[in-house]
């Protein structure tokens, strides 16, 4: 009897190779990045004009309010129009055939499917937001009675457009879980948009011409203080929703190193952590000292150092925010599922195609999960409130310790 080939049965005794998890085409992520930057930028710039920069400029006078509102409104209109183009480009490139098919993308809007309705609502709300903020790009309307109403309506339109990106387009099997998960995504998106888009708006206002030189000292301190309060609320929302999404998609820190999803998420966490450190630097060192400088006048030797550092820090934060939004589209699937499929393939006697690999069931929410989540929520909110209060105490102490205020001819922020 002839001897059998020893290699003929090797597939039955050795593990199949683990499935690879590619990052996906670069152009897909680039198009998705453009969509996120424009959508979130529109929401953040509009929110900055409504909640921080506008109220601070109103206290100075009508001219300052008109200048600040007009600059931010022009940026908002540009971002909304670019967002419209980015969304259509994303839809045009989402087919399996490759390339960009804009006619098919246009026809997919309001095509009777839930996905078509959501895409149609997204582009419609972007155009509505652009139309609402466009009159404010002109100074006569920028400080008129309709200013606040137009900004609120434009912000609402932008938030609807942003929310459609994560709103479910199919009937959920578990209504409770889907509603909670969608709520977490809304916190994540809206918090990120107001924070990162607001940073971009601050960088834009730091460029000379937005605020008259004689009024910059009175403008920047309350603007920074108001934005800091909004930013800390946004960081709280991002962190809480991020912890839930981490719990949902990752089983332990080891998967941050052993799966592609985890490694991309790890890069995102590092960028977010760097942004937090810069925010802490602003909140507890730079901003209190700017308040002290405002009280001290123009002759303090530290003034030149600080006024040059503020625009640089905001510019770095803006670039890091844009980098974070570039990394986010590379997150595909789930670290839990990738690890499960890799283990399944490793212990399989035969090779299994990626399409045929089983999926791990969703995590089950238990009573301990709710207790832990509630504890994290209370602790994080308390930490943010305490941090904001303490930074205010530092600002008041440094202001009180500064020399007597003199008439200020310069500005606190110079490019």
PDB file of N, CA, C and O in Angstrom, residues 106-143:
ATOM      1  N   UNK A 106     -27.781  61.384  -5.642  1.00  0.00           N
ATOM      2  CA  UNK A 106     -28.894  62.341  -5.607  1.00  0.00           C
ATOM      3  C   UNK A 106     -30.237  61.614  -5.653  1.00  0.00           C
ATOM      4  O   UNK A 106     -31.180  61.976  -4.953  1.00  0.00           O
ATOM      5  N   UNK A 107     -30.316  60.587  -6.476  1.00  0.00           N
ATOM      6  CA  UNK A 107     -31.565  59.821  -6.583  1.00  0.00           C
ATOM      7  C   UNK A 107     -31.860  59.017  -5.325  1.00  0.00           C
ATOM      8  O   UNK A 107     -33.022  58.647  -5.074  1.00  0.00           O
ATOM      9  N   UNK A 108     -30.812  58.732  -4.532  1.00  0.00           N
ATOM     10  CA  UNK A 108     -31.017  57.953  -3.307  1.00  0.00           C
ATOM     11  C   UNK A 108     -31.655  58.780  -2.198  1.00  0.00           C
ATOM     12  O   UNK A 108     -32.169  58.221  -1.224  1.00  0.00           O
ATOM     13  N   UNK A 109     -31.630  60.109  -2.319  1.00  0.00           N
ATOM     14  CA  UNK A 109     -32.232  60.965  -1.303  1.00  0.00           C
ATOM     15  C   UNK A 109     -33.746  60.846  -1.365  1.00  0.00           C
ATOM     16  O   UNK A 109     -34.344  60.972  -2.441  1.00  0.00           O
ATOM     17  N   UNK A 110     -34.372  60.600  -0.234  1.00  0.00           N
ATOM     18  CA  UNK A 110     -35.826  60.463  -0.150  1.00  0.00           C
ATOM     19  C   UNK A 110     -36.355  59.436  -1.164  1.00  0.00           C
ATOM     20  O   UNK A 110     -37.343  59.663  -1.858  1.00  0.00           O
ATOM     21  N   UNK A 111     -35.667  58.287  -1.264  1.00  0.00           N
ATOM     22  CA  UNK A 111     -36.065  57.268  -2.236  1.00  0.00           C
ATOM     23  C   UNK A 111     -37.106  56.297  -1.683  1.00  0.00           C
ATOM     24  O   UNK A 111     -37.408  55.282  -2.310  1.00  0.00           O
ATOM     25  N   UNK A 112     -37.658  56.577  -0.518  1.00  0.00           N
ATOM     26  CA  UNK A 112     -38.673  55.712   0.068  1.00  0.00           C
ATOM     27  C   UNK A 112     -38.147  54.790   1.139  1.00  0.00           C
ATOM     28  O   UNK A 112     -38.933  54.238   1.919  1.00  0.00           O
ATOM     29  N   UNK A 113     -36.827  54.618   1.205  1.00  0.00           N
ATOM     30  CA  UNK A 113     -36.240  53.791   2.259  1.00  0.00           C
ATOM     31  C   UNK A 113     -35.903  54.671   3.463  1.00  0.00           C
ATOM     32  O   UNK A 113     -35.778  55.895   3.342  1.00  0.00           O
ATOM     33  N   UNK A 114     -35.737  54.032   4.616  1.00  0.00           N
ATOM     34  CA  UNK A 114     -35.360  54.795   5.806  1.00  0.00           C
ATOM     35  C   UNK A 114     -33.984  55.433   5.647  1.00  0.00           C
ATOM     36  O   UNK A 114     -33.766  56.567   6.091  1.00  0.00           O
ATOM     37  N   UNK A 115     -33.052  54.706   5.028  1.00  0.00           N
ATOM     38  CA  UNK A 115     -31.722  55.270   4.799  1.00  0.00           C
ATOM     39  C   UNK A 115     -31.802  56.478   3.882  1.00  0.00           C
ATOM     40  O   UNK A 115     -31.121  57.492   4.092  1.00  0.00           O
ATOM     41  N   UNK A 116     -32.644  56.394   2.846  1.00  0.00           N
ATOM     42  CA  UNK A 116     -32.813  57.519   1.934  1.00  0.00           C
ATOM     43  C   UNK A 116     -33.441  58.721   2.612  1.00  0.00           C
ATOM     44  O   UNK A 116     -33.076  59.871   2.338  1.00  0.00           O
ATOM     45  N   UNK A 117     -34.388  58.461   3.495  1.00  0.00           N
ATOM     46  CA  UNK A 117     -35.014  59.575   4.228  1.00  0.00           C
ATOM     47  C   UNK A 117     -34.008  60.259   5.146  1.00  0.00           C
ATOM     48  O   UNK A 117     -33.975  61.494   5.233  1.00  0.00           O
ATOM     49  N   UNK A 118     -33.191  59.463   5.842  1.00  0.00           N
ATOM     50  CA  UNK A 118     -32.197  60.051   6.729  1.00  0.00           C
ATOM     51  C   UNK A 118     -31.150  60.836   5.953  1.00  0.00           C
ATOM     52  O   UNK A 118     -30.755  61.938   6.366  1.00  0.00           O
ATOM     53  N   UNK A 119     -30.690  60.300   4.830  1.00  0.00           N
ATOM     54  CA  UNK A 119     -29.718  61.028   4.008  1.00  0.00           C
ATOM     55  C   UNK A 119     -30.329  62.307   3.448  1.00  0.00           C
ATOM     56  O   UNK A 119     -29.680  63.360   3.412  1.00  0.00           O
ATOM     57  N   UNK A 120     -31.578  62.220   3.003  1.00  0.00           N
ATOM     58  CA  UNK A 120     -32.247  63.414   2.509  1.00  0.00           C
ATOM     59  C   UNK A 120     -32.418  64.454   3.585  1.00  0.00           C
ATOM     60  O   UNK A 120     -32.226  65.663   3.351  1.00  0.00           O
ATOM     61  N   UNK A 121     -32.770  64.015   4.787  1.00  0.00           N
ATOM     62  CA  UNK A 121     -32.926  64.960   5.898  1.00  0.00           C
ATOM     63  C   UNK A 121     -31.588  65.599   6.249  1.00  0.00           C
ATOM     64  O   UNK A 121     -31.528  66.796   6.572  1.00  0.00           O
ATOM     65  N   UNK A 122     -30.519  64.834   6.152  1.00  0.00           N
ATOM     66  CA  UNK A 122     -29.195  65.364   6.479  1.00  0.00           C
ATOM     67  C   UNK A 122     -28.809  66.512   5.554  1.00  0.00           C
ATOM     68  O   UNK A 122     -28.410  67.596   6.013  1.00  0.00           O
ATOM     69  N   UNK A 123     -28.925  66.294   4.240  1.00  0.00           N
ATOM     70  CA  UNK A 123     -28.531  67.350   3.303  1.00  0.00           C
ATOM     71  C   UNK A 123     -29.510  68.518   3.352  1.00  0.00           C
ATOM     72  O   UNK A 123     -29.121  69.682   3.198  1.00  0.00           O
ATOM     73  N   UNK A 124     -30.796  68.230   3.581  1.00  0.00           N
ATOM     74  CA  UNK A 124     -31.777  69.309   3.663  1.00  0.00           C
ATOM     75  C   UNK A 124     -31.490  70.215   4.853  1.00  0.00           C
ATOM     76  O   UNK A 124     -31.524  71.449   4.734  1.00  0.00           O
ATOM     77  N   UNK A 125     -31.202  69.622   6.003  1.00  0.00           N
ATOM     78  CA  UNK A 125     -30.934  70.420   7.192  1.00  0.00           C
ATOM     79  C   UNK A 125     -29.642  71.220   7.060  1.00  0.00           C
ATOM     80  O   UNK A 125     -29.521  72.319   7.613  1.00  0.00           O
ATOM     81  N   UNK A 126     -28.681  70.701   6.327  1.00  0.00           N
ATOM     82  CA  UNK A 126     -27.468  71.480   6.084  1.00  0.00           C
ATOM     83  C   UNK A 126     -27.772  72.722   5.253  1.00  0.00           C
ATOM     84  O   UNK A 126     -27.278  73.821   5.544  1.00  0.00           O
ATOM     85  N   UNK A 127     -28.586  72.561   4.230  1.00  0.00           N
ATOM     86  CA  UNK A 127     -28.964  73.713   3.403  1.00  0.00           C
ATOM     87  C   UNK A 127     -29.818  74.693   4.202  1.00  0.00           C
ATOM     88  O   UNK A 127     -29.675  75.915   4.054  1.00  0.00           O
ATOM     89  N   UNK A 128     -30.703  74.170   5.023  1.00  0.00           N
ATOM     90  CA  UNK A 128     -31.527  75.045   5.866  1.00  0.00           C
ATOM     91  C   UNK A 128     -30.632  75.819   6.840  1.00  0.00           C
ATOM     92  O   UNK A 128     -30.814  77.028   7.050  1.00  0.00           O
ATOM     93  N   UNK A 129     -29.659  75.134   7.432  1.00  0.00           N
ATOM     94  CA  UNK A 129     -28.737  75.810   8.346  1.00  0.00           C
ATOM     95  C   UNK A 129     -27.949  76.900   7.652  1.00  0.00           C
ATOM     96  O   UNK A 129     -27.735  77.985   8.214  1.00  0.00           O
ATOM     97  N   UNK A 130     -27.499  76.632   6.420  1.00  0.00           N
ATOM     98  CA  UNK A 130     -26.773  77.654   5.661  1.00  0.00           C
ATOM     99  C   UNK A 130     -27.664  78.850   5.365  1.00  0.00           C
ATOM    100  O   UNK A 130     -27.240  80.008   5.474  1.00  0.00           O
ATOM    101  N   UNK A 131     -28.920  78.589   4.984  1.00  0.00           N
ATOM    102  CA  UNK A 131     -29.845  79.682   4.672  1.00  0.00           C
ATOM    103  C   UNK A 131     -30.168  80.518   5.902  1.00  0.00           C
ATOM    104  O   UNK A 131     -30.324  81.746   5.815  1.00  0.00           O
ATOM    105  N   UNK A 132     -30.267  79.875   7.073  1.00  0.00           N
ATOM    106  CA  UNK A 132     -30.608  80.610   8.287  1.00  0.00           C
ATOM    107  C   UNK A 132     -29.453  81.478   8.778  1.00  0.00           C
ATOM    108  O   UNK A 132     -29.676  82.579   9.308  1.00  0.00           O
ATOM    109  N   UNK A 133     -28.235  81.004   8.633  1.00  0.00           N
ATOM    110  CA  UNK A 133     -27.087  81.775   9.125  1.00  0.00           C
ATOM    111  C   UNK A 133     -26.530  82.737   8.086  1.00  0.00           C
ATOM    112  O   UNK A 133     -25.756  83.642   8.452  1.00  0.00           O
ATOM    113  N   UNK A 134     -26.908  82.594   6.832  1.00  0.00           N
ATOM    114  CA  UNK A 134     -26.376  83.473   5.779  1.00  0.00           C
ATOM    115  C   UNK A 134     -26.662  84.946   6.027  1.00  0.00           C
ATOM    116  O   UNK A 134     -25.767  85.785   5.823  1.00  0.00           O
ATOM    117  N   UNK A 135     -27.869  85.357   6.448  1.00  0.00           N
ATOM    118  CA  UNK A 135     -28.087  86.798   6.694  1.00  0.00           C
ATOM    119  C   UNK A 135     -27.158  87.377   7.752  1.00  0.00           C
ATOM    120  O   UNK A 135     -26.812  88.564   7.697  1.00  0.00           O
ATOM    121  N   UNK A 136     -26.718  86.556   8.704  1.00  0.00           N
ATOM    122  CA  UNK A 136     -25.857  87.044   9.777  1.00  0.00           C
ATOM    123  C   UNK A 136     -24.427  87.277   9.312  1.00  0.00           C
ATOM    124  O   UNK A 136     -23.620  87.844  10.064  1.00  0.00           O
ATOM    125  N   UNK A 137     -24.104  86.852   8.109  1.00  0.00           N
ATOM    126  CA  UNK A 137     -22.776  87.116   7.566  1.00  0.00           C
ATOM    127  C   UNK A 137     -22.586  88.581   7.211  1.00  0.00           C
ATOM    128  O   UNK A 137     -21.456  89.021   6.956  1.00  0.00           O
ATOM    129  N   UNK A 138     -23.663  89.342   7.186  1.00  0.00           N
ATOM    130  CA  UNK A 138     -23.616  90.774   6.901  1.00  0.00           C
ATOM    131  C   UNK A 138     -23.840  91.543   8.198  1.00  0.00           C
ATOM    132  O   UNK A 138     -24.773  91.257   8.957  1.00  0.00           O
ATOM    133  N   UNK A 139     -23.019  92.517   8.462  1.00  0.00           N
ATOM    134  CA  UNK A 139     -23.024  93.206   9.743  1.00  0.00           C
ATOM    135  C   UNK A 139     -24.352  93.863  10.105  1.00  0.00           C
ATOM    136  O   UNK A 139     -24.699  93.880  11.284  1.00  0.00           O
ATOM    137  N   UNK A 140     -25.110  94.450   9.158  1.00  0.00           N
ATOM    138  CA  UNK A 140     -26.385  95.050   9.565  1.00  0.00           C
ATOM    139  C   UNK A 140     -27.330  94.068  10.250  1.00  0.00           C
ATOM    140  O   UNK A 140     -28.080  94.449  11.152  1.00  0.00           O
ATOM    141  N   UNK A 141     -27.312  92.797   9.810  1.00  0.00           N
ATOM    142  CA  UNK A 141     -28.190  91.795  10.415  1.00  0.00           C
ATOM    143  C   UNK A 141     -27.524  91.060  11.570  1.00  0.00           C
ATOM    144  O   UNK A 141     -28.203  90.421  12.376  1.00  0.00           O
ATOM    145  N   UNK A 142     -26.187  91.163  11.666  1.00  0.00           N
ATOM    146  CA  UNK A 142     -25.457  90.380  12.660  1.00  0.00           C
ATOM    147  C   UNK A 142     -25.740  90.821  14.088  1.00  0.00           C
ATOM    148  O   UNK A 142     -25.528  90.043  15.025  1.00  0.00           O
ATOM    149  N   UNK A 143     -26.185  92.066  14.267  1.00  0.00           N
ATOM    150  CA  UNK A 143     -26.534  92.508  15.621  1.00  0.00           C
ATOM    151  C   UNK A 143     -27.989  92.951  15.704  1.00  0.00           C
ATOM    152  O   UNK A 143     -28.367  93.711  16.604  1.00  0.00           O
TER     153      UNK A 143
END
